[in-house]
């Protein structure tokens, strides 16, 4: 039995041990190395991932080849191209590892079967989806209406303890500023 | 019985007439005039709204007093400050009417009670939350990685039929461009 997975699920619902055994069987533990991709652009998005260990990012490459980082994620976060996954379309985003990572993966069909089988998982995923929405709204408001300094402060609040694990170049890309501007924000 | 509400819910689930009567009782029909606010910044977010008629927008005012529009919404869409609502915090956004509007409102406690009472509504709101996430992800990727012309094309795709109902100044604000730039995009 995965204590990590159980503790993560118990943050929201309280399944019995028997129910938890059923739930766990719908997930597949996967390991990825630094720089490996979990989701690639323009490909079918087959799974969403709950992170046990490691740090990952989701990003988009624009027409000029520049990478724009949508989100970082670490232990206890979910990551994927959720839009591609929920619409069962090809991915707009890429998801890859900043560090070696261990995740629990669940497929689209398994997610729906699990929710039908254990209805409290429907509640779990509704709450998780709401929280995902909240994080994305904060991100978009930060991008639309805040200065680089305020975005940097939001970043520190959003990802406490991340700063030392993420290359400066990626933080600059996330904030939408140059490396030089980022250095000034540090001081 | 509201045919509109029933048809909207039947897009995802299929309650019996008895179940639908219960569901309907959790919603309150409300009417708002053009320019009236449904959600105000820095206030408690008590409800989310399903729009039957009208056009609304959600937006944020930055420190310089400039309005940034997050989303427009019309019939069959949901609108609120979902982040404030789901976290039960005060609002970062304002939601107001571009035209006279009619909506179905549901409160936070009623939403949770309804989901507990009619479990298929948990599924309904999970799917709706996922779709909301999808719309927000498209919005953020558009803002981060696309040119003004591409953002304008995304806007037309996202809001078919809206163009003639929304003042040009608001479209420019949504796209993050000046009125003059918007005029050039029209041609």
PDB file of C-alpha atoms in Angstrom, chain B residues 2-181:
ATOM      1  CA  UNK B   2     -36.917  25.671 -15.866  1.00  0.00           C
ATOM      2  CA  UNK B   3     -36.400  24.179 -19.317  1.00  0.00           C
ATOM      3  CA  UNK B   4     -33.182  26.140 -19.663  1.00  0.00           C
ATOM      4  CA  UNK B   5     -31.693  24.772 -16.423  1.00  0.00           C
ATOM      5  CA  UNK B   6     -32.835  21.237 -17.235  1.00  0.00           C
ATOM      6  CA  UNK B   7     -31.372  21.333 -20.754  1.00  0.00           C
ATOM      7  CA  UNK B   8     -28.096  22.733 -19.411  1.00  0.00           C
ATOM      8  CA  UNK B   9     -27.768  19.942 -16.824  1.00  0.00           C
ATOM      9  CA  UNK B  10     -28.825  17.272 -19.322  1.00  0.00           C
ATOM     10  CA  UNK B  11     -25.804  18.142 -21.452  1.00  0.00           C
ATOM     11  CA  UNK B  12     -23.823  16.103 -18.914  1.00  0.00           C
ATOM     12  CA  UNK B  13     -26.123  14.003 -16.699  1.00  0.00           C
ATOM     13  CA  UNK B  14     -29.667  12.678 -16.876  1.00  0.00           C
ATOM     14  CA  UNK B  15     -31.603  13.203 -13.618  1.00  0.00           C
ATOM     15  CA  UNK B  16     -35.198  11.993 -13.229  1.00  0.00           C
ATOM     16  CA  UNK B  17     -37.975  14.607 -13.010  1.00  0.00           C
ATOM     17  CA  UNK B  18     -38.036  14.094  -9.230  1.00  0.00           C
ATOM     18  CA  UNK B  19     -34.266  14.569  -8.953  1.00  0.00           C
ATOM     19  CA  UNK B  20     -34.470  17.615 -11.176  1.00  0.00           C
ATOM     20  CA  UNK B  21     -37.067  19.192  -8.877  1.00  0.00           C
ATOM     21  CA  UNK B  22     -34.626  18.771  -5.983  1.00  0.00           C
ATOM     22  CA  UNK B  23     -31.742  20.182  -8.049  1.00  0.00           C
ATOM     23  CA  UNK B  24     -33.752  23.200  -9.182  1.00  0.00           C
ATOM     24  CA  UNK B  25     -34.655  24.114  -5.615  1.00  0.00           C
ATOM     25  CA  UNK B  26     -30.979  24.738  -4.854  1.00  0.00           C
ATOM     26  CA  UNK B  27     -30.781  27.489  -7.493  1.00  0.00           C
ATOM     27  CA  UNK B  28     -32.143  31.026  -7.257  1.00  0.00           C
ATOM     28  CA  UNK B  29     -33.116  32.922 -10.398  1.00  0.00           C
ATOM     29  CA  UNK B  30     -31.710  36.467 -10.378  1.00  0.00           C
ATOM     30  CA  UNK B  31     -31.932  39.424 -12.756  1.00  0.00           C
ATOM     31  CA  UNK B  32     -29.252  42.098 -13.140  1.00  0.00           C
ATOM     32  CA  UNK B  33     -29.192  45.293 -15.162  1.00  0.00           C
ATOM     33  CA  UNK B  34     -26.377  46.378 -17.484  1.00  0.00           C
ATOM     34  CA  UNK B  35     -23.360  47.578 -15.420  1.00  0.00           C
ATOM     35  CA  UNK B  36     -24.651  45.955 -12.211  1.00  0.00           C
ATOM     36  CA  UNK B  37     -22.118  43.872 -10.265  1.00  0.00           C
ATOM     37  CA  UNK B  38     -22.633  40.210  -9.323  1.00  0.00           C
ATOM     38  CA  UNK B  39     -19.253  39.987  -7.573  1.00  0.00           C
ATOM     39  CA  UNK B  40     -17.240  42.910  -6.232  1.00  0.00           C
ATOM     40  CA  UNK B  41     -13.517  43.053  -5.542  1.00  0.00           C
ATOM     41  CA  UNK B  42     -12.398  42.456  -1.963  1.00  0.00           C
ATOM     42  CA  UNK B  43     -15.817  41.131  -0.933  1.00  0.00           C
ATOM     43  CA  UNK B  44     -16.914  37.624   0.070  1.00  0.00           C
ATOM     44  CA  UNK B  45     -17.735  35.463  -2.971  1.00  0.00           C
ATOM     45  CA  UNK B  46     -21.001  33.832  -1.957  1.00  0.00           C
ATOM     46  CA  UNK B  47     -22.282  32.399  -5.249  1.00  0.00           C
ATOM     47  CA  UNK B  48     -21.478  31.088  -8.717  1.00  0.00           C
ATOM     48  CA  UNK B  49     -23.783  31.922 -11.606  1.00  0.00           C
ATOM     49  CA  UNK B  50     -25.109  30.045 -14.621  1.00  0.00           C
ATOM     50  CA  UNK B  51     -26.105  32.565 -17.272  1.00  0.00           C
ATOM     51  CA  UNK B  52     -29.473  32.131 -19.017  1.00  0.00           C
ATOM     52  CA  UNK B  53     -29.512  35.480 -20.839  1.00  0.00           C
ATOM     53  CA  UNK B  54     -27.144  38.416 -21.235  1.00  0.00           C
ATOM     54  CA  UNK B  55     -23.406  39.002 -21.446  1.00  0.00           C
ATOM     55  CA  UNK B  56     -21.086  39.418 -18.458  1.00  0.00           C
ATOM     56  CA  UNK B  57     -17.399  39.855 -17.828  1.00  0.00           C
ATOM     57  CA  UNK B  58     -14.931  39.115 -15.043  1.00  0.00           C
ATOM     58  CA  UNK B  59     -12.035  41.532 -14.613  1.00  0.00           C
ATOM     59  CA  UNK B  60      -9.366  42.871 -12.312  1.00  0.00           C
ATOM     60  CA  UNK B  61      -8.267  46.464 -11.687  1.00  0.00           C
ATOM     61  CA  UNK B  62      -4.476  46.840 -11.351  1.00  0.00           C
ATOM     62  CA  UNK B  63      -2.625  49.287  -9.080  1.00  0.00           C
ATOM     63  CA  UNK B  64      -2.721  51.966 -11.781  1.00  0.00           C
ATOM     64  CA  UNK B  65      -6.522  51.709 -12.064  1.00  0.00           C
ATOM     65  CA  UNK B  66      -6.443  49.893 -15.410  1.00  0.00           C
ATOM     66  CA  UNK B  67      -9.049  47.158 -16.021  1.00  0.00           C
ATOM     67  CA  UNK B  68      -7.833  43.753 -17.276  1.00  0.00           C
ATOM     68  CA  UNK B  69     -10.584  41.446 -18.531  1.00  0.00           C
ATOM     69  CA  UNK B  70     -10.194  37.791 -17.663  1.00  0.00           C
ATOM     70  CA  UNK B  71     -13.253  36.395 -19.395  1.00  0.00           C
ATOM     71  CA  UNK B  72     -16.537  37.194 -21.100  1.00  0.00           C
ATOM     72  CA  UNK B  73     -19.515  34.891 -20.645  1.00  0.00           C
ATOM     73  CA  UNK B  74     -22.990  34.485 -22.167  1.00  0.00           C
ATOM     74  CA  UNK B  75     -25.892  32.020 -22.137  1.00  0.00           C
ATOM     75  CA  UNK B  76     -24.946  28.531 -20.892  1.00  0.00           C
ATOM     76  CA  UNK B  77     -21.649  29.709 -19.358  1.00  0.00           C
ATOM     77  CA  UNK B  78     -20.819  29.893 -15.663  1.00  0.00           C
ATOM     78  CA  UNK B  79     -19.205  32.976 -14.155  1.00  0.00           C
ATOM     79  CA  UNK B  80     -17.950  34.140 -10.734  1.00  0.00           C
ATOM     80  CA  UNK B  81     -14.619  34.614  -9.004  1.00  0.00           C
ATOM     81  CA  UNK B  82     -14.202  30.827  -8.827  1.00  0.00           C
ATOM     82  CA  UNK B  83     -10.917  31.106  -6.924  1.00  0.00           C
ATOM     83  CA  UNK B  84     -12.518  33.221  -4.207  1.00  0.00           C
ATOM     84  CA  UNK B  85     -15.608  30.984  -4.214  1.00  0.00           C
ATOM     85  CA  UNK B  86     -13.793  27.638  -3.926  1.00  0.00           C
ATOM     86  CA  UNK B  87     -11.335  28.924  -1.333  1.00  0.00           C
ATOM     87  CA  UNK B  88     -14.100  30.895   0.404  1.00  0.00           C
ATOM     88  CA  UNK B  89     -11.907  33.985   0.376  1.00  0.00           C
ATOM     89  CA  UNK B  90     -12.620  37.541  -0.692  1.00  0.00           C
ATOM     90  CA  UNK B  91     -12.716  38.275  -4.392  1.00  0.00           C
ATOM     91  CA  UNK B  92      -9.767  39.337  -6.568  1.00  0.00           C
ATOM     92  CA  UNK B  93     -12.128  39.821  -9.480  1.00  0.00           C
ATOM     93  CA  UNK B  94     -15.194  41.870 -10.236  1.00  0.00           C
ATOM     94  CA  UNK B  95     -18.042  40.363 -12.264  1.00  0.00           C
ATOM     95  CA  UNK B  96     -20.501  42.725 -13.937  1.00  0.00           C
ATOM     96  CA  UNK B  97     -23.062  42.846 -16.728  1.00  0.00           C
ATOM     97  CA  UNK B  98     -22.345  44.151 -20.222  1.00  0.00           C
ATOM     98  CA  UNK B  99     -26.070  43.699 -20.990  1.00  0.00           C
ATOM     99  CA  UNK B 100     -29.165  43.091 -18.843  1.00  0.00           C
ATOM    100  CA  UNK B 101     -28.773  39.513 -17.646  1.00  0.00           C
ATOM    101  CA  UNK B 102     -30.682  36.608 -16.079  1.00  0.00           C
ATOM    102  CA  UNK B 103     -28.754  33.990 -14.124  1.00  0.00           C
ATOM    103  CA  UNK B 104     -29.203  30.975 -11.845  1.00  0.00           C
ATOM    104  CA  UNK B 105     -27.202  31.413  -8.626  1.00  0.00           C
ATOM    105  CA  UNK B 106     -26.067  28.718  -6.196  1.00  0.00           C
ATOM    106  CA  UNK B 107     -24.222  29.284  -2.904  1.00  0.00           C
ATOM    107  CA  UNK B 108     -21.140  27.407  -1.649  1.00  0.00           C
ATOM    108  CA  UNK B 109     -23.009  25.476   1.050  1.00  0.00           C
ATOM    109  CA  UNK B 110     -25.889  24.657  -1.279  1.00  0.00           C
ATOM    110  CA  UNK B 111     -23.464  23.405  -3.937  1.00  0.00           C
ATOM    111  CA  UNK B 112     -21.891  20.990  -1.466  1.00  0.00           C
ATOM    112  CA  UNK B 113     -25.249  19.898  -0.023  1.00  0.00           C
ATOM    113  CA  UNK B 114     -26.629  19.323  -3.534  1.00  0.00           C
ATOM    114  CA  UNK B 115     -23.602  17.190  -4.499  1.00  0.00           C
ATOM    115  CA  UNK B 116     -24.009  15.101  -1.340  1.00  0.00           C
ATOM    116  CA  UNK B 117     -27.745  14.678  -1.940  1.00  0.00           C
ATOM    117  CA  UNK B 118     -27.654  13.965  -5.686  1.00  0.00           C
ATOM    118  CA  UNK B 119     -24.229  12.367  -6.345  1.00  0.00           C
ATOM    119  CA  UNK B 120     -24.513  12.715 -10.125  1.00  0.00           C
ATOM    120  CA  UNK B 121     -24.304  16.495  -9.543  1.00  0.00           C
ATOM    121  CA  UNK B 122     -20.795  15.876  -8.180  1.00  0.00           C
ATOM    122  CA  UNK B 123     -19.999  14.453 -11.613  1.00  0.00           C
ATOM    123  CA  UNK B 124     -21.722  17.400 -13.308  1.00  0.00           C
ATOM    124  CA  UNK B 125     -19.672  19.962 -11.384  1.00  0.00           C
ATOM    125  CA  UNK B 126     -16.441  17.977 -11.844  1.00  0.00           C
ATOM    126  CA  UNK B 127     -16.923  18.054 -15.612  1.00  0.00           C
ATOM    127  CA  UNK B 128     -17.853  21.763 -15.511  1.00  0.00           C
ATOM    128  CA  UNK B 129     -14.778  22.542 -13.405  1.00  0.00           C
ATOM    129  CA  UNK B 130     -12.603  20.671 -15.905  1.00  0.00           C
ATOM    130  CA  UNK B 131     -14.102  22.698 -18.778  1.00  0.00           C
ATOM    131  CA  UNK B 132     -13.517  25.911 -16.825  1.00  0.00           C
ATOM    132  CA  UNK B 133      -9.891  24.874 -16.395  1.00  0.00           C
ATOM    133  CA  UNK B 134      -9.616  24.223 -20.133  1.00  0.00           C
ATOM    134  CA  UNK B 135     -10.949  27.694 -21.002  1.00  0.00           C
ATOM    135  CA  UNK B 136      -8.529  29.321 -18.562  1.00  0.00           C
ATOM    136  CA  UNK B 137      -5.553  27.328 -19.901  1.00  0.00           C
ATOM    137  CA  UNK B 138      -6.394  28.429 -23.451  1.00  0.00           C
ATOM    138  CA  UNK B 139      -6.624  32.020 -22.237  1.00  0.00           C
ATOM    139  CA  UNK B 140      -3.261  31.894 -20.462  1.00  0.00           C
ATOM    140  CA  UNK B 141      -1.418  30.226 -23.362  1.00  0.00           C
ATOM    141  CA  UNK B 142      -2.901  32.802 -25.702  1.00  0.00           C
ATOM    142  CA  UNK B 143      -1.663  35.627 -23.440  1.00  0.00           C
ATOM    143  CA  UNK B 144       1.795  34.118 -22.911  1.00  0.00           C
ATOM    144  CA  UNK B 145       2.758  32.994 -26.371  1.00  0.00           C
ATOM    145  CA  UNK B 146       0.646  34.596 -29.084  1.00  0.00           C
ATOM    146  CA  UNK B 147       0.703  37.807 -31.116  1.00  0.00           C
ATOM    147  CA  UNK B 148      -2.143  40.339 -30.892  1.00  0.00           C
ATOM    148  CA  UNK B 149      -3.482  39.068 -34.240  1.00  0.00           C
ATOM    149  CA  UNK B 150      -3.467  35.442 -33.035  1.00  0.00           C
ATOM    150  CA  UNK B 151      -5.128  36.483 -29.747  1.00  0.00           C
ATOM    151  CA  UNK B 152      -7.838  38.249 -31.742  1.00  0.00           C
ATOM    152  CA  UNK B 153      -8.409  35.091 -33.802  1.00  0.00           C
ATOM    153  CA  UNK B 154      -8.606  33.035 -30.581  1.00  0.00           C
ATOM    154  CA  UNK B 155     -11.139  35.516 -29.192  1.00  0.00           C
ATOM    155  CA  UNK B 156     -13.406  35.118 -32.239  1.00  0.00           C
ATOM    156  CA  UNK B 157     -13.153  31.319 -31.966  1.00  0.00           C
ATOM    157  CA  UNK B 158     -13.782  31.389 -28.184  1.00  0.00           C
ATOM    158  CA  UNK B 159     -16.750  33.749 -28.349  1.00  0.00           C
ATOM    159  CA  UNK B 160     -18.571  33.180 -31.650  1.00  0.00           C
ATOM    160  CA  UNK B 161     -21.369  35.706 -32.079  1.00  0.00           C
ATOM    161  CA  UNK B 162     -20.103  37.901 -29.240  1.00  0.00           C
ATOM    162  CA  UNK B 163     -18.232  40.453 -31.295  1.00  0.00           C
ATOM    163  CA  UNK B 164     -21.229  42.691 -32.067  1.00  0.00           C
ATOM    164  CA  UNK B 165     -22.427  42.696 -28.450  1.00  0.00           C
ATOM    165  CA  UNK B 166     -19.200  43.808 -26.781  1.00  0.00           C
ATOM    166  CA  UNK B 167     -17.897  47.401 -26.870  1.00  0.00           C
ATOM    167  CA  UNK B 168     -14.608  47.665 -28.776  1.00  0.00           C
ATOM    168  CA  UNK B 169     -12.889  49.126 -25.728  1.00  0.00           C
ATOM    169  CA  UNK B 170     -13.597  45.945 -23.753  1.00  0.00           C
ATOM    170  CA  UNK B 171     -12.366  43.681 -26.554  1.00  0.00           C
ATOM    171  CA  UNK B 172      -9.135  45.722 -26.666  1.00  0.00           C
ATOM    172  CA  UNK B 173      -8.762  45.336 -22.891  1.00  0.00           C
ATOM    173  CA  UNK B 174      -9.383  41.562 -23.136  1.00  0.00           C
ATOM    174  CA  UNK B 175      -6.720  41.265 -25.835  1.00  0.00           C
ATOM    175  CA  UNK B 176      -4.291  43.541 -24.007  1.00  0.00           C
ATOM    176  CA  UNK B 177      -3.986  45.951 -26.945  1.00  0.00           C
ATOM    177  CA  UNK B 178      -4.895  49.594 -27.598  1.00  0.00           C
ATOM    178  CA  UNK B 179      -8.098  50.611 -29.438  1.00  0.00           C
ATOM    179  CA  UNK B 180      -5.898  51.638 -32.391  1.00  0.00           C
ATOM    180  CA  UNK B 181      -4.209  48.223 -32.575  1.00  0.00           C
TER     181      UNK B 181
END
